[in-house]
Amino acid sequence: MTITHRLVESAAGRVHLVEQGSGPLVLLVHGFPESWYSWRHQLPALAGAGCRAVAIDVRGYGRSSKPGDVAAYRMRELVDDNVAVVRALGERTAVIVGHDWGSVIAADSALLRPDVFRAVGLLSVPYAPRGGPRPSEVFAAMGGGDEFYVSYFQEPGRAEAEIEPDVRGWLAGLYAALSADTMPRGDAPDPHFVSPGGTLRERFPAGRLPAWLSEHDLDVYAAEFERTGMRGALNRYRNMDRDWEDLADFDGAAITQPSLFAGGSLDASTMWMADAIEAYPVTLPGLVSSHLLDGCGHWIQQERPEEVNEILTGWLASLS
């Protein structure tokens, strides 16, 4: 089965997507700092299971449009992009699956447009309804004397200045920092935080790529960000307060469509958000299954592609 690249129209200009297979549409949404390529193992598996698998470059990434205005990366606009893709492909509805930031985008797509997204799969980052204090206030209170990475990403240009002089090296360090076989152990400084006057990279492991990441894979990711820069990708973090305001009407809202969750037992996202997973009977009443992969890190569909493919195809079969 061949893979097809195409550009489709969206409110921001265009969305780049990669498509394989035919059948019910499954839209795959990546996280930070990744691209459609993060789904390279899932595209053929889903196509082989009788689905039309479509992986996008999220707005700000890869060959998709990159508006200059920070506010153009607010959640409502990313949801609109996903709807535009479904419509451009001649479909009325789709199943949406996301990883990392893509998990949040997928969840909010299902929440805001249940008429379009009939089921939602969430990888690595659990669903947590909108609520509580303003996000920037929560993040500012984390870390004691250190700065949480989300706060570090807020000021335009600051993180870019760290990353862009050596994109490939920085990506290699981040991927290793959050992978099961290369993440820092024991008393090593947490790579999610920045020391005063320091950088994130200072806490990344160096010298070894995780098993799931080949030199070629790293080259693919690095080439995209070397071409585009990091600003579009980082602008997603700079809209968390806007999203909190924009989604006020959905405070505490449950997602009722059929849903799936899978995360890694060694992923900080699943550990920090354990309460969100425990709340799924209330927040995801349509949950079909929830999986915690033992000994797996953050990049779940790349670290454990066969297991994730089995989970996804089994879930998708249950929807038909």
Short mmCIF file of C-alpha atoms in Angstrom, two decimals:
data_model
loop_
_atom_site.label_atom_id
_atom_site.label_comp_id
_atom_site.label_asym_id
_atom_site.label_seq_id
_atom_site.Cartn_x
_atom_site.Cartn_y
_atom_site.Cartn_z
CA MET A 1 0.00 0.00 0.00
CA THR A 2 1.48 3.32 -1.04
CA ILE A 3 1.81 6.40 1.14
CA THR A 4 0.43 9.62 -0.34
CA HIS A 5 1.51 13.12 0.67
CA ARG A 6 -0.82 16.03 0.05
CA LEU A 7 -1.63 19.57 1.11
CA VAL A 8 -5.23 20.53 1.95
CA GLU A 9 -6.71 23.93 2.65
CA SER A 10 -7.27 25.20 6.19
CA ALA A 11 -8.03 28.54 7.80
CA ALA A 12 -4.29 29.15 8.26
CA GLY A 13 -3.49 28.24 4.66
CA ARG A 14 -2.66 24.56 4.38
CA VAL A 15 -2.25 21.32 6.31
CA HIS A 16 0.25 18.72 5.15
CA LEU A 17 -0.90 15.15 5.57
CA VAL A 18 0.27 11.63 4.80
CA GLU A 19 -2.34 9.04 3.88
CA GLN A 20 -2.35 5.27 3.58
CA GLY A 21 -5.18 2.77 3.10
CA SER A 22 -8.91 3.01 2.56
CA GLY A 23 -11.90 2.63 4.82
CA PRO A 24 -13.08 4.58 7.88
CA LEU A 25 -10.95 7.69 8.43
CA VAL A 26 -8.52 7.70 11.37
CA LEU A 27 -6.79 11.05 11.92
CA LEU A 28 -3.41 10.87 13.70
CA VAL A 29 -2.15 13.99 15.52
CA HIS A 30 1.46 14.20 16.75
CA GLY A 31 2.97 16.06 19.69
CA PHE A 32 6.08 18.12 20.52
CA PRO A 33 8.65 18.11 19.02
CA GLU A 34 7.60 15.70 16.30
CA SER A 35 5.77 15.49 12.95
CA TRP A 36 3.59 13.16 10.89
CA TYR A 37 6.64 10.87 10.88
CA SER A 38 5.91 9.92 14.49
CA TRP A 39 3.12 7.70 13.10
CA ARG A 40 5.32 5.87 10.56
CA HIS A 41 4.71 2.54 12.34
CA GLN A 42 0.97 3.06 12.69
CA LEU A 43 0.10 4.13 9.13
CA PRO A 44 0.70 0.72 7.52
CA ALA A 45 -0.78 -1.17 10.48
CA LEU A 46 -4.01 0.83 10.44
CA ALA A 47 -4.19 0.66 6.65
CA GLY A 48 -3.75 -3.10 6.85
CA ALA A 49 -6.62 -3.24 9.34
CA GLY A 50 -8.98 -1.65 6.82
CA CYS A 51 -8.69 2.01 7.82
CA ARG A 52 -7.89 5.18 5.94
CA ALA A 53 -5.00 6.31 8.12
CA VAL A 54 -4.05 9.99 7.85
CA ALA A 55 -1.20 11.59 9.82
CA ILE A 56 -0.94 15.39 9.75
CA ASP A 57 1.73 17.95 10.42
CA VAL A 58 0.10 20.11 13.10
CA ARG A 59 -0.06 23.84 12.38
CA GLY A 60 3.44 25.27 12.90
CA TYR A 61 5.21 22.02 11.99
CA GLY A 62 6.69 20.49 8.88
CA ARG A 63 4.98 21.47 5.64
CA SER A 64 1.83 22.85 7.27
CA SER A 65 1.28 26.60 7.53
CA LYS A 66 3.04 28.59 10.23
CA PRO A 67 1.17 31.83 11.03
CA GLY A 68 3.25 34.56 12.63
CA ASP A 69 0.72 35.48 15.32
CA VAL A 70 1.17 33.53 18.55
CA ALA A 71 -2.61 33.53 19.11
CA ALA A 72 -3.07 31.62 15.84
CA TYR A 73 -1.96 28.50 17.72
CA ARG A 74 -4.84 28.50 20.20
CA MET A 75 -6.71 25.23 20.61
CA ARG A 76 -9.90 26.28 18.83
CA GLU A 77 -7.92 26.99 15.66
CA LEU A 78 -6.16 23.63 15.79
CA VAL A 79 -9.53 21.92 16.17
CA ASP A 80 -10.71 23.84 13.10
CA ASP A 81 -7.67 22.54 11.20
CA ASN A 82 -8.64 18.97 12.05
CA VAL A 83 -12.21 19.54 10.87
CA ALA A 84 -10.85 21.10 7.66
CA VAL A 85 -8.79 17.96 7.00
CA VAL A 86 -11.81 15.69 7.45
CA ARG A 87 -13.86 17.83 5.07
CA ALA A 88 -11.05 18.12 2.52
CA LEU A 89 -10.81 14.34 2.41
CA GLY A 90 -14.50 14.13 1.55
CA GLU A 91 -15.51 12.61 4.88
CA ARG A 92 -18.20 13.62 7.37
CA THR A 93 -16.74 11.95 10.46
CA ALA A 94 -13.46 10.49 11.70
CA VAL A 95 -11.84 8.75 14.61
CA ILE A 96 -9.08 10.95 16.02
CA VAL A 97 -5.97 9.68 17.83
CA GLY A 98 -3.30 11.91 19.36
CA HIS A 99 -0.01 11.64 21.22
CA ASP A 100 1.47 14.16 23.69
CA TRP A 101 0.11 17.60 22.67
CA GLY A 102 -1.73 15.70 19.97
CA SER A 103 -3.60 13.85 22.72
CA VAL A 104 -4.85 17.17 24.12
CA ILE A 105 -5.72 18.40 20.62
CA ALA A 106 -7.56 15.14 19.90
CA ALA A 107 -9.48 15.32 23.18
CA ASP A 108 -10.54 18.92 22.58
CA SER A 109 -11.47 18.10 18.98
CA ALA A 110 -13.81 15.41 20.29
CA LEU A 111 -15.12 17.76 22.97
CA LEU A 112 -15.77 20.74 20.69
CA ARG A 113 -16.87 18.86 17.57
CA PRO A 114 -18.61 15.63 18.56
CA ASP A 115 -20.50 15.87 15.26
CA VAL A 116 -17.23 15.24 13.40
CA PHE A 117 -15.09 13.13 15.75
CA ARG A 118 -16.98 10.00 16.65
CA ALA A 119 -14.28 8.42 18.82
CA VAL A 120 -10.99 9.53 20.38
CA GLY A 121 -7.75 7.75 21.25
CA LEU A 122 -5.29 9.35 23.67
CA LEU A 123 -1.64 8.34 23.95
CA SER A 124 0.71 9.34 26.80
CA VAL A 125 -1.14 12.45 28.04
CA PRO A 126 -4.38 11.65 29.89
CA TYR A 127 -7.55 13.66 29.42
CA ALA A 128 -8.09 16.23 32.16
CA PRO A 129 -11.08 18.55 31.80
CA ARG A 130 -10.58 22.30 31.76
CA GLY A 131 -10.70 23.77 35.25
CA GLY A 132 -8.74 24.99 38.22
CA PRO A 133 -6.47 28.04 38.32
CA ARG A 134 -4.98 29.73 35.26
CA PRO A 135 -2.34 27.32 33.83
CA SER A 136 0.51 29.82 33.96
CA GLU A 137 -0.06 30.22 37.69
CA VAL A 138 0.03 26.45 38.22
CA PHE A 139 3.26 26.02 36.26
CA ALA A 140 4.94 28.99 37.96
CA ALA A 141 4.39 27.32 41.33
CA MET A 142 6.13 24.09 40.28
CA GLY A 143 9.76 23.17 40.75
CA GLY A 144 10.71 25.16 43.82
CA GLY A 145 13.86 27.05 42.81
CA ASP A 146 13.83 25.53 39.31
CA GLU A 147 11.62 26.55 36.40
CA PHE A 148 9.14 24.13 34.83
CA TYR A 149 9.73 23.64 31.12
CA VAL A 150 6.27 24.96 30.15
CA SER A 151 7.04 28.25 31.91
CA TYR A 152 10.47 28.28 30.23
CA PHE A 153 8.76 27.99 26.84
CA GLN A 154 6.45 30.99 27.37
CA GLU A 155 8.64 33.89 26.24
CA PRO A 156 8.99 33.96 22.43
CA GLY A 157 12.59 33.53 21.40
CA ARG A 158 13.94 32.22 24.70
CA ALA A 159 13.75 28.48 24.09
CA GLU A 160 14.41 29.03 20.39
CA ALA A 161 17.78 30.54 21.32
CA GLU A 162 18.70 27.34 23.16
CA ILE A 163 17.45 24.88 20.56
CA GLU A 164 18.07 26.33 17.11
CA PRO A 165 21.90 26.55 17.14
CA ASP A 166 22.00 22.73 17.35
CA VAL A 167 18.55 21.35 16.57
CA ARG A 168 19.71 17.79 15.99
CA GLY A 169 21.67 17.59 19.23
CA TRP A 170 18.85 19.12 21.26
CA LEU A 171 16.24 16.77 19.81
CA ALA A 172 18.48 13.76 20.45
CA GLY A 173 18.83 14.82 24.07
CA LEU A 174 15.11 15.39 24.61
CA TYR A 175 14.09 12.14 22.98
CA ALA A 176 16.64 10.30 25.14
CA ALA A 177 15.54 12.12 28.30
CA LEU A 178 11.98 10.82 27.99
CA SER A 179 12.69 7.30 26.65
CA ALA A 180 12.61 4.28 28.92
CA ASP A 181 16.08 2.99 28.03
CA THR A 182 17.96 6.30 28.19
CA MET A 183 16.12 8.54 30.67
CA PRO A 184 18.04 9.89 33.71
CA ARG A 185 17.93 7.59 36.70
CA GLY A 186 17.87 7.93 40.44
CA ASP A 187 18.94 11.27 41.81
CA ALA A 188 19.77 12.88 38.44
CA PRO A 189 18.21 16.32 37.90
CA ASP A 190 14.73 16.17 36.38
CA PRO A 191 14.91 17.09 32.66
CA HIS A 192 11.48 18.75 32.83
CA PHE A 193 12.97 21.65 34.82
CA VAL A 194 15.53 24.39 34.20
CA SER A 195 18.02 25.58 36.80
CA PRO A 196 18.27 29.36 37.38
CA GLY A 197 20.20 30.81 34.45
CA GLY A 198 20.48 27.36 32.88
CA THR A 199 18.99 25.45 29.95
CA LEU A 200 16.91 22.33 29.51
CA ARG A 201 19.69 20.67 27.55
CA GLU A 202 22.01 20.70 30.56
CA ARG A 203 19.84 17.97 32.07
CA PHE A 204 19.50 15.79 28.96
CA PRO A 205 21.49 12.55 28.71
CA ALA A 206 24.17 12.60 26.02
CA GLY A 207 26.01 10.10 23.88
CA ARG A 208 23.37 7.44 23.23
CA LEU A 209 20.18 7.38 21.22
CA PRO A 210 17.18 5.46 22.54
CA ALA A 211 16.63 2.10 20.86
CA TRP A 212 13.56 3.27 18.96
CA LEU A 213 15.40 6.19 17.32
CA SER A 214 17.79 5.49 14.45
CA GLU A 215 20.23 8.02 13.07
CA HIS A 216 17.98 8.24 10.02
CA ASP A 217 14.89 8.91 12.17
CA LEU A 218 16.74 11.67 13.99
CA ASP A 219 17.85 13.14 10.67
CA VAL A 220 14.21 13.28 9.50
CA TYR A 221 13.07 15.15 12.59
CA ALA A 222 16.09 17.47 12.66
CA ALA A 223 15.79 18.36 8.97
CA GLU A 224 12.21 19.55 9.45
CA PHE A 225 13.01 21.79 12.41
CA GLU A 226 16.22 23.08 10.86
CA ARG A 227 14.11 24.17 7.91
CA THR A 228 11.16 25.63 9.82
CA GLY A 229 12.66 26.76 13.12
CA MET A 230 11.03 25.97 16.46
CA ARG A 231 8.71 28.94 16.94
CA GLY A 232 5.58 27.43 15.44
CA ALA A 233 5.93 24.30 17.56
CA LEU A 234 6.63 26.27 20.75
CA ASN A 235 3.69 28.62 20.16
CA ARG A 236 1.35 25.82 21.22
CA TYR A 237 2.68 26.20 24.79
CA ARG A 238 2.18 29.97 24.59
CA ASN A 239 -1.59 29.60 24.27
CA MET A 240 -2.40 27.60 27.37
CA ASP A 241 -3.89 30.58 29.19
CA ARG A 242 -5.85 31.56 26.05
CA ASP A 243 -7.21 28.03 25.83
CA TRP A 244 -8.21 28.17 29.49
CA GLU A 245 -10.19 31.33 28.70
CA ASP A 246 -11.57 30.11 25.36
CA LEU A 247 -12.85 26.83 26.80
CA ALA A 248 -14.50 28.27 29.91
CA ASP A 249 -17.88 26.93 28.78
CA PHE A 250 -16.42 23.40 28.90
CA ASP A 251 -15.21 23.56 32.51
CA GLY A 252 -15.24 20.02 33.92
CA ALA A 253 -16.78 18.62 30.73
CA ALA A 254 -16.71 14.90 30.01
CA ILE A 255 -15.97 13.37 26.61
CA THR A 256 -18.77 10.92 25.91
CA GLN A 257 -17.67 9.33 22.63
CA PRO A 258 -15.99 5.91 22.67
CA SER A 259 -12.43 6.49 23.87
CA LEU A 260 -9.10 4.79 24.47
CA PHE A 261 -6.06 5.63 26.58
CA ALA A 262 -2.56 4.16 26.49
CA GLY A 263 0.50 5.45 28.32
CA GLY A 264 3.91 4.36 29.55
CA SER A 265 4.52 3.44 33.17
CA LEU A 266 7.79 5.42 33.19
CA ASP A 267 6.33 8.51 31.54
CA ALA A 268 6.10 11.59 33.77
CA SER A 269 2.81 12.46 32.08
CA THR A 270 1.11 9.35 33.39
CA MET A 271 2.71 9.63 36.83
CA TRP A 272 1.94 13.32 37.36
CA MET A 273 -1.59 12.88 36.00
CA ALA A 274 -2.47 9.65 37.77
CA ASP A 275 -5.50 11.37 39.31
CA ALA A 276 -6.78 12.20 35.83
CA ILE A 277 -6.56 8.54 34.84
CA GLU A 278 -8.40 7.52 38.02
CA ALA A 279 -11.16 10.00 37.14
CA TYR A 280 -11.87 8.39 33.75
CA PRO A 281 -15.18 6.79 34.84
CA VAL A 282 -16.46 10.38 35.18
CA THR A 283 -14.44 12.27 32.57
CA LEU A 284 -14.38 9.55 29.86
CA PRO A 285 -17.64 7.64 30.39
CA GLY A 286 -17.26 6.10 26.91
CA LEU A 287 -13.83 4.62 27.72
CA VAL A 288 -13.45 1.27 25.98
CA SER A 289 -10.03 0.38 27.40
CA SER A 290 -7.08 1.89 29.24
CA HIS A 291 -3.53 0.57 29.02
CA LEU A 292 -0.35 1.32 30.98
CA LEU A 293 2.63 -0.25 29.21
CA ASP A 294 5.11 -1.46 31.80
CA GLY A 295 8.64 -0.10 31.37
CA CYS A 296 7.68 2.27 28.56
CA GLY A 297 8.56 5.95 28.35
CA HIS A 298 6.89 8.91 26.70
CA TRP A 299 7.24 8.15 22.97
CA ILE A 300 4.85 5.24 23.26
CA GLN A 301 3.91 4.57 19.63
CA GLN A 302 7.58 4.64 18.63
CA GLU A 303 9.01 2.83 21.67
CA ARG A 304 6.41 0.04 21.54
CA PRO A 305 4.95 0.14 18.00
CA GLU A 306 3.72 -3.46 17.86
CA GLU A 307 1.88 -3.23 21.17
CA VAL A 308 0.37 0.15 20.33
CA ASN A 309 -0.70 -1.08 16.90
CA GLU A 310 -2.42 -4.06 18.49
CA ILE A 311 -4.17 -1.81 21.00
CA LEU A 312 -5.29 0.64 18.31
CA THR A 313 -6.49 -1.92 15.78
CA GLY A 314 -8.38 -3.87 18.44
CA TRP A 315 -10.09 -0.70 19.64
CA LEU A 316 -10.93 0.44 16.13
CA ALA A 317 -12.45 -2.95 15.35
CA SER A 318 -14.69 -2.57 18.37
CA LEU A 319 -16.10 0.68 17.00
CA SER A 320 -17.45 -0.79 13.78
#
